[in-house]
CSV table of C-alpha atoms in Angstrom, one decimal:
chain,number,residue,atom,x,y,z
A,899,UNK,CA,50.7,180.7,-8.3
A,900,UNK,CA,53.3,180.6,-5.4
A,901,UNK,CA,56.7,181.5,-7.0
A,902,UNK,CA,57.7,185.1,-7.2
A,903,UNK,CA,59.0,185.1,-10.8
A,904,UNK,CA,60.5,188.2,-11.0
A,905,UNK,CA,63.0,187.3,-8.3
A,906,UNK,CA,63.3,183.4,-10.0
A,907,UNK,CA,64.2,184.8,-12.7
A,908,UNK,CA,66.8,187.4,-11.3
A,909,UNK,CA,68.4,184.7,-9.6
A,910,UNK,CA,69.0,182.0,-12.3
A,911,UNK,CA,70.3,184.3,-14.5
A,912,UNK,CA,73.0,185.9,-11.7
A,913,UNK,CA,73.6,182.3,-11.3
A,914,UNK,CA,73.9,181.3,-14.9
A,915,UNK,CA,70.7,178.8,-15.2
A,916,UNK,CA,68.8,177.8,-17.9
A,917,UNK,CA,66.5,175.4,-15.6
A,918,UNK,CA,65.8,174.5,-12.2
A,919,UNK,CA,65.2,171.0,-11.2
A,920,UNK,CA,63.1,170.9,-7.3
A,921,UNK,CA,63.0,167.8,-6.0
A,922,UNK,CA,62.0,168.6,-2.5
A,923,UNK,CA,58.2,168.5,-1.2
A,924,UNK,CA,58.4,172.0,-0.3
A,925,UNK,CA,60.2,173.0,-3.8
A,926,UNK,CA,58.2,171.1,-5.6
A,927,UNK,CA,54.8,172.8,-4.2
A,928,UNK,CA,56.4,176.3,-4.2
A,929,UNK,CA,57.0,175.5,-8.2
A,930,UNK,CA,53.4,173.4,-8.7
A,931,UNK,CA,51.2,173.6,-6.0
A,932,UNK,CA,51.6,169.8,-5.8
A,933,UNK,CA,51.5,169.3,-2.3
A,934,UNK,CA,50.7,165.4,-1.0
A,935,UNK,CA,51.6,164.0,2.8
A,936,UNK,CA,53.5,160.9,1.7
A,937,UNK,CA,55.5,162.9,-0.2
A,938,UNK,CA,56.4,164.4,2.7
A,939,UNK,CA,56.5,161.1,4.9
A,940,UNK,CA,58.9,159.2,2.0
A,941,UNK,CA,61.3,162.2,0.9
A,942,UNK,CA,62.6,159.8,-1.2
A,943,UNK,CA,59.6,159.2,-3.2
A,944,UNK,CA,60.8,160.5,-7.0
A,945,UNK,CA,58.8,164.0,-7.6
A,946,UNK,CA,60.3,166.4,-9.9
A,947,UNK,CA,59.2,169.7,-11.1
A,948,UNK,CA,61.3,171.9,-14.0
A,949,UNK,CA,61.0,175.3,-14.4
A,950,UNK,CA,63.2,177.3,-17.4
A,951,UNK,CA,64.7,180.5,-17.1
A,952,UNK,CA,62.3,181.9,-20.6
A,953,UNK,CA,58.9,180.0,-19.1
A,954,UNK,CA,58.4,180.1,-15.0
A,955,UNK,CA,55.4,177.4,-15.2
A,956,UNK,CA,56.8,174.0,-14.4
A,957,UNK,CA,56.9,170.4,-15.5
A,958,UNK,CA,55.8,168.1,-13.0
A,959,UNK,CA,56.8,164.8,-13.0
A,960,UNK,CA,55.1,161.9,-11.1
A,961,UNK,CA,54.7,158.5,-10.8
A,962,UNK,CA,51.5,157.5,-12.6
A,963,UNK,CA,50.0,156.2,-9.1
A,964,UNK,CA,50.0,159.9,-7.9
A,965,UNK,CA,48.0,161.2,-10.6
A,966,UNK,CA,44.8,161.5,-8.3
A,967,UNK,CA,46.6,163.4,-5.8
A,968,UNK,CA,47.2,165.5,-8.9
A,969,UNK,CA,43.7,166.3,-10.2
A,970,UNK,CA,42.8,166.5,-6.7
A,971,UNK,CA,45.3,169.9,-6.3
A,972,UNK,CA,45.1,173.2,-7.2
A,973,UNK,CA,48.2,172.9,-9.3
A,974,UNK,CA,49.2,175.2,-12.3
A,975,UNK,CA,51.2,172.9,-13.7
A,976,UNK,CA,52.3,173.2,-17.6
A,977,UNK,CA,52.6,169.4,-18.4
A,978,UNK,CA,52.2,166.8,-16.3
A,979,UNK,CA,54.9,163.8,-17.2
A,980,UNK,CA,54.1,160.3,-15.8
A,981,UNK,CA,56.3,157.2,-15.1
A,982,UNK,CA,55.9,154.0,-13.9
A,983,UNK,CA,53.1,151.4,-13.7
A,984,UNK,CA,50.1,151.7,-12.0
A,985,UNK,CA,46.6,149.9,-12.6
A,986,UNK,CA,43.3,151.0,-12.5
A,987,UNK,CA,39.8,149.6,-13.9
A,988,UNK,CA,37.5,151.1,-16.6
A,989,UNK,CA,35.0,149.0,-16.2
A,990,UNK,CA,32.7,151.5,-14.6
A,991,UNK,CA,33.7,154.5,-16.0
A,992,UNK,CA,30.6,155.1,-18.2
A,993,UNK,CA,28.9,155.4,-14.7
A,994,UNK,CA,32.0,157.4,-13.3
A,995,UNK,CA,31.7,161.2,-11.7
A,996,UNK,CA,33.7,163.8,-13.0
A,997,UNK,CA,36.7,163.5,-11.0
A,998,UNK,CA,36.7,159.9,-12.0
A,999,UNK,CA,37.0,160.9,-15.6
A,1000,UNK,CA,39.4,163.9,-15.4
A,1001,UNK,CA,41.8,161.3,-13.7
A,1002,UNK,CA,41.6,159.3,-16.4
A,1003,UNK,CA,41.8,161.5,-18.5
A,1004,UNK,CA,45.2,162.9,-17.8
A,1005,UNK,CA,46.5,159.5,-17.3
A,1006,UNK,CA,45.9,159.0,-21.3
A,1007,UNK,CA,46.9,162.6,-22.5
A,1008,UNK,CA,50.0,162.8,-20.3
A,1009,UNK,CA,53.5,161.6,-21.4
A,1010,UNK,CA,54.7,158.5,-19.9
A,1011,UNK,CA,57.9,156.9,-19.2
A,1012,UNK,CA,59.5,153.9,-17.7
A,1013,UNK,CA,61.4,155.5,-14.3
A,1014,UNK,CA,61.2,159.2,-13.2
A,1015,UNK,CA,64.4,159.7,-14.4
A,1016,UNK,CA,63.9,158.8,-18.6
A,1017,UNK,CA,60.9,161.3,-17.6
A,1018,UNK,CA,62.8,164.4,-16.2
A,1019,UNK,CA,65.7,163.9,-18.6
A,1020,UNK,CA,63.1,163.7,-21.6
A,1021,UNK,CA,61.2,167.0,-19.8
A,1022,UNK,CA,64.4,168.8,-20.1
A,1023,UNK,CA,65.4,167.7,-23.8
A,1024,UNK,CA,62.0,168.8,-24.8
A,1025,UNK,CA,61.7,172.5,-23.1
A,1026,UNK,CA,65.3,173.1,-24.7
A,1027,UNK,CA,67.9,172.8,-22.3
A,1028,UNK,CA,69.2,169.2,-23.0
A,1029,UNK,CA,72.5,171.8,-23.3
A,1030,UNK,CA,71.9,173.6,-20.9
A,1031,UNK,CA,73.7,174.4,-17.2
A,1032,UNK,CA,70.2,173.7,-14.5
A,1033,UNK,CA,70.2,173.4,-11.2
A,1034,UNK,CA,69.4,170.6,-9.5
A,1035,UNK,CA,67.5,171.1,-5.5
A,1036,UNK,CA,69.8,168.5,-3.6
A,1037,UNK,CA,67.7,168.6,-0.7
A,1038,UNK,CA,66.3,165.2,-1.5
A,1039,UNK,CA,68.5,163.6,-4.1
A,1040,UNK,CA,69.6,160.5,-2.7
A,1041,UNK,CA,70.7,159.3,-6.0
A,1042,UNK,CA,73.5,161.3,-7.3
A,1043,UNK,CA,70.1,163.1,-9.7
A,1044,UNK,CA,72.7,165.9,-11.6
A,1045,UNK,CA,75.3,163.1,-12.1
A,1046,UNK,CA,73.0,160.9,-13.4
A,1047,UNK,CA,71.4,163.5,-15.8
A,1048,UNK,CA,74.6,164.7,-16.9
A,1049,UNK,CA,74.9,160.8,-18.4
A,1050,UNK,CA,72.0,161.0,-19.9
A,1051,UNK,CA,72.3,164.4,-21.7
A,1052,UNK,CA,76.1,165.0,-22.1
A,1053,UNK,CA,76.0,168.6,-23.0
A,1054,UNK,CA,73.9,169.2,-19.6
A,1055,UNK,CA,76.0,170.7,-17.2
A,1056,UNK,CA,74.4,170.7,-13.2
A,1057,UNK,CA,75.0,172.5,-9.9
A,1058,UNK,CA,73.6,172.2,-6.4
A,1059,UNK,CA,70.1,174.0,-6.2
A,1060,UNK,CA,68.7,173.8,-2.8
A,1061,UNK,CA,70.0,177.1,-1.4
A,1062,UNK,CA,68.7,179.1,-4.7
A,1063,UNK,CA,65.1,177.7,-3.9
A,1064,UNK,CA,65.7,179.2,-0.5
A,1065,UNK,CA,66.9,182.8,-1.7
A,1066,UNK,CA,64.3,182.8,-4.0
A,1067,UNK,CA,61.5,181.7,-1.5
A,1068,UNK,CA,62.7,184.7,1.3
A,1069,UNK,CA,60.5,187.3,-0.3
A,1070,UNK,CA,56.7,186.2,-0.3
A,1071,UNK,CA,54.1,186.8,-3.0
A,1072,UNK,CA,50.9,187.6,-1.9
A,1073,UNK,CA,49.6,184.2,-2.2
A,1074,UNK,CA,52.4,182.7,-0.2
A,1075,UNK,CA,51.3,185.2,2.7
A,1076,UNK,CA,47.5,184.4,2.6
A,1077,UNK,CA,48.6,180.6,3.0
A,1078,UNK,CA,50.3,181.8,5.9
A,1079,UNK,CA,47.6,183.3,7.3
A,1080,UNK,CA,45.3,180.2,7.4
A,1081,UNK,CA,47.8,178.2,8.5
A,1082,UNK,CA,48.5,180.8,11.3
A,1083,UNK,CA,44.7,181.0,12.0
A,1084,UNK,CA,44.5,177.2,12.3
A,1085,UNK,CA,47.5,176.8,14.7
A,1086,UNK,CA,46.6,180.0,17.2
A,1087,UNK,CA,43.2,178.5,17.6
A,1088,UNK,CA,44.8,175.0,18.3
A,1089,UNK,CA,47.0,176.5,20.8
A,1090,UNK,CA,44.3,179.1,22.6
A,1091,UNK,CA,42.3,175.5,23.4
A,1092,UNK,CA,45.6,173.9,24.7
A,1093,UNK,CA,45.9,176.7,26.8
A,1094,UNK,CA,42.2,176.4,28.3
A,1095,UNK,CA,42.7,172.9,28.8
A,1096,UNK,CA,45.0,173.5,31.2
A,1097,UNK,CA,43.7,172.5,35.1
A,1098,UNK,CA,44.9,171.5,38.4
A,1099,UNK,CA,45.5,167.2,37.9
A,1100,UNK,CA,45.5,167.2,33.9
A,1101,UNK,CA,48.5,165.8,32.7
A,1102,UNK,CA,51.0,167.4,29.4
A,1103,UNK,CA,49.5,165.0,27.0
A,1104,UNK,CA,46.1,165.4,27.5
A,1105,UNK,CA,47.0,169.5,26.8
A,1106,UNK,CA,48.8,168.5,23.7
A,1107,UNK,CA,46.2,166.1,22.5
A,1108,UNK,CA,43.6,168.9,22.8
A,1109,UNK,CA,46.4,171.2,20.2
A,1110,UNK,CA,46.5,167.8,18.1
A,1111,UNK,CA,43.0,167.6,17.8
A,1112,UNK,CA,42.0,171.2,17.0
A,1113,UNK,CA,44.6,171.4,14.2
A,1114,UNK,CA,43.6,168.5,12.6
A,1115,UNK,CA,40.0,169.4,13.1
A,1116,UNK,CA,40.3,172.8,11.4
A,1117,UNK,CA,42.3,170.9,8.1
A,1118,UNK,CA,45.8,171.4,9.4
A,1119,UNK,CA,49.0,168.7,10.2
A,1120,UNK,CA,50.7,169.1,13.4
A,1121,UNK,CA,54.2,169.0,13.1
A,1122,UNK,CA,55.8,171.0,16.4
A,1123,UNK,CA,54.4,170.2,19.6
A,1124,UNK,CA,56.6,171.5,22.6
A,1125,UNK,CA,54.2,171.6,25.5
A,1126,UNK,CA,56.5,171.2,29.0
A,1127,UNK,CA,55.3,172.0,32.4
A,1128,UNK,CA,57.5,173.7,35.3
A,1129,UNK,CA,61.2,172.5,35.2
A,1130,UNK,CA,60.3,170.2,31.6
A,1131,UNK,CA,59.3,173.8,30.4
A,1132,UNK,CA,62.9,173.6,30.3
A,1133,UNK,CA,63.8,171.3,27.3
A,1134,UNK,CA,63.9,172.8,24.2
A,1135,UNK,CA,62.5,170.1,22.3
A,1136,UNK,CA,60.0,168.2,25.0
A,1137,UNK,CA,57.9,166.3,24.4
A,1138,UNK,CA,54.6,165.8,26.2
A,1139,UNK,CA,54.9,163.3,29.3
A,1140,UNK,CA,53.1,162.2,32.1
A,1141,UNK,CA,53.6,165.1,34.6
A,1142,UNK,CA,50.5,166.2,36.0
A,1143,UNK,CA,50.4,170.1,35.9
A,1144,UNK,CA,50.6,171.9,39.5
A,1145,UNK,CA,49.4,175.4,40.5
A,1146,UNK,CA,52.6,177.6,40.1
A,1147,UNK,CA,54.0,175.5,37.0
A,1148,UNK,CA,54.3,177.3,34.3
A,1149,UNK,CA,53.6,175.7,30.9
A,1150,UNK,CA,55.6,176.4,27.7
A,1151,UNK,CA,54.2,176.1,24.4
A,1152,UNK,CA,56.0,176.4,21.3
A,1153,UNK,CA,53.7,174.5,19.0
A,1154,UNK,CA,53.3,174.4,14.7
A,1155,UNK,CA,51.5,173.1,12.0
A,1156,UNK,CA,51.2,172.9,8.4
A,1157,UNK,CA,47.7,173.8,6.2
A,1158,UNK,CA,47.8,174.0,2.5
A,1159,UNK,CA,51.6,173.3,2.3
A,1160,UNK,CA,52.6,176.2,4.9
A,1161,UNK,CA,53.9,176.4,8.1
A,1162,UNK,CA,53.1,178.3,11.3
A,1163,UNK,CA,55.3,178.5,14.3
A,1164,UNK,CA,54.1,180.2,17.6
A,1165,UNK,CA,54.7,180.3,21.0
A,1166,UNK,CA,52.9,180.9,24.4
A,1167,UNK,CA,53.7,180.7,28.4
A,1168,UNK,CA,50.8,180.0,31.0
A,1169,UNK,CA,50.7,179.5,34.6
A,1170,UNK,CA,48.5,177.7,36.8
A,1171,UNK,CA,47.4,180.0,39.3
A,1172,UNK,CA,49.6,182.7,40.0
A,1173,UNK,CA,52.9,182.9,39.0
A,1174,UNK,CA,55.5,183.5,41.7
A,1175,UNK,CA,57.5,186.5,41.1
A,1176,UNK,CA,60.5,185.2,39.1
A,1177,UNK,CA,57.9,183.8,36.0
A,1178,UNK,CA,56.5,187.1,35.8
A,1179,UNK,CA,59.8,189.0,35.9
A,1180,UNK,CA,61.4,187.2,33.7
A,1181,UNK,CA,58.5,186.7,31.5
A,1182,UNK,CA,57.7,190.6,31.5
A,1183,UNK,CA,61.5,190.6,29.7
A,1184,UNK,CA,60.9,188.1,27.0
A,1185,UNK,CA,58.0,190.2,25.9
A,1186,UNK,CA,59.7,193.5,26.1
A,1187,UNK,CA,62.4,192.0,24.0
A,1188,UNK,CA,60.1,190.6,21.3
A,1189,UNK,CA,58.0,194.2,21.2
A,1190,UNK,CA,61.3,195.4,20.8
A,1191,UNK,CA,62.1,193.4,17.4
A,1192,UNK,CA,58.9,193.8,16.7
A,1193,UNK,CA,58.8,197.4,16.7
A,1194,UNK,CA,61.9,197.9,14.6
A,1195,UNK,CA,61.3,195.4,11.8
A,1196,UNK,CA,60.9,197.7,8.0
A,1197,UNK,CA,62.7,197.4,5.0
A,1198,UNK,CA,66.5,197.9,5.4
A,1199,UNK,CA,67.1,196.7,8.8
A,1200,UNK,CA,69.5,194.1,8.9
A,1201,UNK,CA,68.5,190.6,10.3
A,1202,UNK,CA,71.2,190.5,12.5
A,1203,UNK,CA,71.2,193.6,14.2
A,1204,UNK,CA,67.5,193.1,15.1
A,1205,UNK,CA,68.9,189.9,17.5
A,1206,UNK,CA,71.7,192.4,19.6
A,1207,UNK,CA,68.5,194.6,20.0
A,1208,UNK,CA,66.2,192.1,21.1
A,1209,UNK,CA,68.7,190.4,23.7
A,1210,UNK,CA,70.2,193.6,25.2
A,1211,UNK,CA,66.5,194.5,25.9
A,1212,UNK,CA,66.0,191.4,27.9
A,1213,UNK,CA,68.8,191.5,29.6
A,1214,UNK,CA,68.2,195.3,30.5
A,1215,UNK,CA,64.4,194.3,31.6
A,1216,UNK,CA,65.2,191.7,34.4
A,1217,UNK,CA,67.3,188.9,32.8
A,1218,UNK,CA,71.1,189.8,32.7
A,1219,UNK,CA,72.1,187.0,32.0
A,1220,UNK,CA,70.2,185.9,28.5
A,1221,UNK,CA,72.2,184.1,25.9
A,1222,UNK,CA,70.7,183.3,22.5
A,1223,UNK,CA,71.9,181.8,19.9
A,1224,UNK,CA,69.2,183.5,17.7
A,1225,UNK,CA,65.7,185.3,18.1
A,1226,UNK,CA,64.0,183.9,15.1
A,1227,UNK,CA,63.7,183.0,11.5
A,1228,UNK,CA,62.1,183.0,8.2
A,1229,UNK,CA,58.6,181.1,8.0
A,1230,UNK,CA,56.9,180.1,5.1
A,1231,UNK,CA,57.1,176.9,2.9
A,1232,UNK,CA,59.5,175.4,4.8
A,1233,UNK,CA,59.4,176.1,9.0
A,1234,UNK,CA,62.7,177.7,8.7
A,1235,UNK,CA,63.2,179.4,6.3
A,1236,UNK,CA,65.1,182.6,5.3
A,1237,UNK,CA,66.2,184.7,7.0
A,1238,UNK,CA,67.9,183.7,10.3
A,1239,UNK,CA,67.7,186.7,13.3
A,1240,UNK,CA,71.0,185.9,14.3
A,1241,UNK,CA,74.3,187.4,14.8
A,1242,UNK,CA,76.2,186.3,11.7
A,1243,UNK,CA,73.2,186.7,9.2
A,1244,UNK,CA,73.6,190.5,7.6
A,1245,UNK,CA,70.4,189.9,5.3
A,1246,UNK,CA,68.4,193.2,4.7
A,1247,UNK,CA,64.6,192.8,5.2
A,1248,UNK,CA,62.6,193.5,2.2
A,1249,UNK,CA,58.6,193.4,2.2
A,1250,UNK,CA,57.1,190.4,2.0
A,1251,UNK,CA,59.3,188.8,4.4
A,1252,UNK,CA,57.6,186.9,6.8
A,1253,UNK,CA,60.0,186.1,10.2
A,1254,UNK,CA,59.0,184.0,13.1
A,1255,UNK,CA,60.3,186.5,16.3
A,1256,UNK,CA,61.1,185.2,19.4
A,1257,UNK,CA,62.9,185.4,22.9
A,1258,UNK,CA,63.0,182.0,24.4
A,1259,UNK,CA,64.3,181.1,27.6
A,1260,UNK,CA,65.0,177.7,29.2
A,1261,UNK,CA,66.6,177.1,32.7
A,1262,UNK,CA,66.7,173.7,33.9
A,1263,UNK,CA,65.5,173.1,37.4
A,1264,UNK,CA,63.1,176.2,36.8
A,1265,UNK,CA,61.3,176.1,33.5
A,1266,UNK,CA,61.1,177.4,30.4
A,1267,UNK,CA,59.4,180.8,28.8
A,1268,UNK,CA,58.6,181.5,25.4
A,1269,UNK,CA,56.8,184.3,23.1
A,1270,UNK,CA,56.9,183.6,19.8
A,1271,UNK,CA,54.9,185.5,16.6
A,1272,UNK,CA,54.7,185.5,12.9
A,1273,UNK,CA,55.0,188.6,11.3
A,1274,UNK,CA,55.1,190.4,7.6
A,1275,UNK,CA,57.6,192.6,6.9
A,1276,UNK,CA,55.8,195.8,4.8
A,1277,UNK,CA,56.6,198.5,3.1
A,1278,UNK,CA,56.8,200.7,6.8
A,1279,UNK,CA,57.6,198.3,9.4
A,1280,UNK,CA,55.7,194.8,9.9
A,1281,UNK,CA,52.3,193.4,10.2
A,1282,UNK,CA,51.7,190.7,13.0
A,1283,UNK,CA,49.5,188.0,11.4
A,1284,UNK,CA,49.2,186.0,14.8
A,1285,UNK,CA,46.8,187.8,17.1
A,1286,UNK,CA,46.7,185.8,20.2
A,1287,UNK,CA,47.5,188.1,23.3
A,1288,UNK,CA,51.0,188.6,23.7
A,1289,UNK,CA,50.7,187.3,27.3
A,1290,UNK,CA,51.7,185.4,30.2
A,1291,UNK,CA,48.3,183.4,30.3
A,1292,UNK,CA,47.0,182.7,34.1
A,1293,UNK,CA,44.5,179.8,34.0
């Protein structure tokens, strides 16, 4: 199980729940462990889970042509409530295998319903809070969802959700963190081959076909692939072109991926050949300034202050002039989530934390440099889960 209950349950009841409602592939995995791609492709697509304030294991509510992707997860799912028509054949079941058979087994044993909302509405009249006050995860309600429940039960009272699910999902359990550190395995291995694919005539995509590849070959799904080559290094969001790499360019990676529902988020400069004066310099900075975050993450220290740190130590180690707007954030079900390492965010690290630290730096006309690692804040100070070299790379 993902969710840290004790914290759920803290929350809610500061915040005067009876019920949550997640409606969000990321909530709705954090509360299920139903995780499925086009649910994350259509973020539209109706998928509801319900948790209540006296029982932390959720409802999950799906469309009846999802229940494979169901059986096929390691959920921990209370009661599964489907909706909708979907159409499949017995006539081979006697000769079926066993997943065959669980699937349709649930799809006779589970509730069913017309439309996912007669479902969730039902799901909540039936685990007690039909009178209730629930929150309702906004992130992807494109219907007006709490209106339209408050209709249906009219002593239901609902209020926006989404940033609860995030408060609650800033401290880690232990099995959030081991996801992480697959899905940080998968994408440091990705990025170590992009790195070595790097050669004099080889052109930006070909590097960030070979990170595509490798993540997908180890189970993972690319989603962040910033691979930019001497003044492209530049943009902070480019994308792979058809620039042939030279000997002096330096190459900036900043490159994620997703495996078993969680993110990683890392980041890496080489150079082919050697890099003229000004790259190492300037990189030497970024990397003092990250060790410097690095080494003052524990418990109590305040997100914010740990960005002031980390840029006046760049600026004092051979870039005066660094600006950022922040050096890093929260990484976990979502790629950003809490908390921000930025100026205006005064959240106190706790353990189990887990913060993406960084000191980019992008100057058109030159290129762009980047370290980035995932880290755990402990009970001390914080354990690095990435473990590639922290580096400028010469290739």
């Amino acid at each position: 199980m993902l969710i840290n209950k004790e914290r759920a349950g803290r929350i809610m009841a500061e915040n005067g729940l009876d019920a949550l409602v997640a409606t969000t592939p990321e909530n709705v995995a954090y509360l299920t462990g139903f995780w499925i791609l086009t649910h994350l492709r259509h973020r539209v697509r109706q998928v509801f889970a319900v948790v209540t304030a006296d029982d932390l294991q959720a409802d999950l509510v799906i469309s009846r042509g999802l229940a494979d992707a169901a059986i096929a997860a390691d959920t921990w799912v209370k009661t599964y409530r489907l909706y909708g028509n979907f159409y499949f054949s017995t006539a081979s079941l006697d000769n079926g295998d066993a997943e065959a058979k669980r699937l349709m087994a649930l799809l006779d044993s589970s509730p069913s319903y017309p439309a996912a909302v007669d479902a969730l509405a039902g799901c909540l009249a039936e685990r007690g809070v039909a009178r209730g006050r629930i929150g309702v995860d906004q992130g992807s309600d494109t219907i007006g969802l709490g209106r339209i429940l408050e209709g249906r039960l009219p002593g239901l009272s609902t209020a926006p959700a989404y940033d609860l699910f995030r408060q609650i999902r800033i401290v880690k359990t232990a099995g959030e963190i081991d996801r992480i550190r697959n899905a940080v395995s998968v994408n440091e291995s990705a990025l170590t081959e992009a790195i070595a694919a790097i050669d004099e005539g080889v052109g930006e995509n070909a590097v960030a076909a070979t990170f595509f590849n490798e993540v997908a070959r180890r189970g993972g799904l690319p989603t962040l692939v910033c691979v930019g080559s001497g003044p492209r290094g530049a943009l902070p969001n480019v994308t792979a072109g058809d620039r042939i790499i030279h000997r002096g360019d330096a190459v900036r990676f900043d490159v994620g991926c997703i495996a078993s529902a969680y993110h990683a988020d890392m980041a890496r400069t080489a150079v082919l050949g050697k890099p003229s004066s000004k790259i190492q310099i300037y990189h030497d900075a970024l990397v003092a300034g990250e060790q410097g975050i690095l080494s003052t993450i524990r418990p109590g220290v305040v997100a914010g202050d740990l960005f002031h740190l980390g840029v006046d130590i760049v600026r004092a180690n051979g870039i005066p002039h660094y600006e950022r707007n922040h050096c890093g954030h929260g990484n976990g079900i979502e790629g950003y989530d809490l908390p921000h390492i930025a100026p205006a965010d005064r959240t106190v690290l706790e353990p189990g934390m887990v913060l993406c630290v960084e000191t980019p730096y992008y100057e058109p006309g030159f290129a762009g440099l980047q370290i980035e690692d995932v880290v755990a804040v402990t009970e001390t100070g914080c354990e690095r889960i990435s473990s590639i070299e922290q580096k400028l790379f010469i290739v």
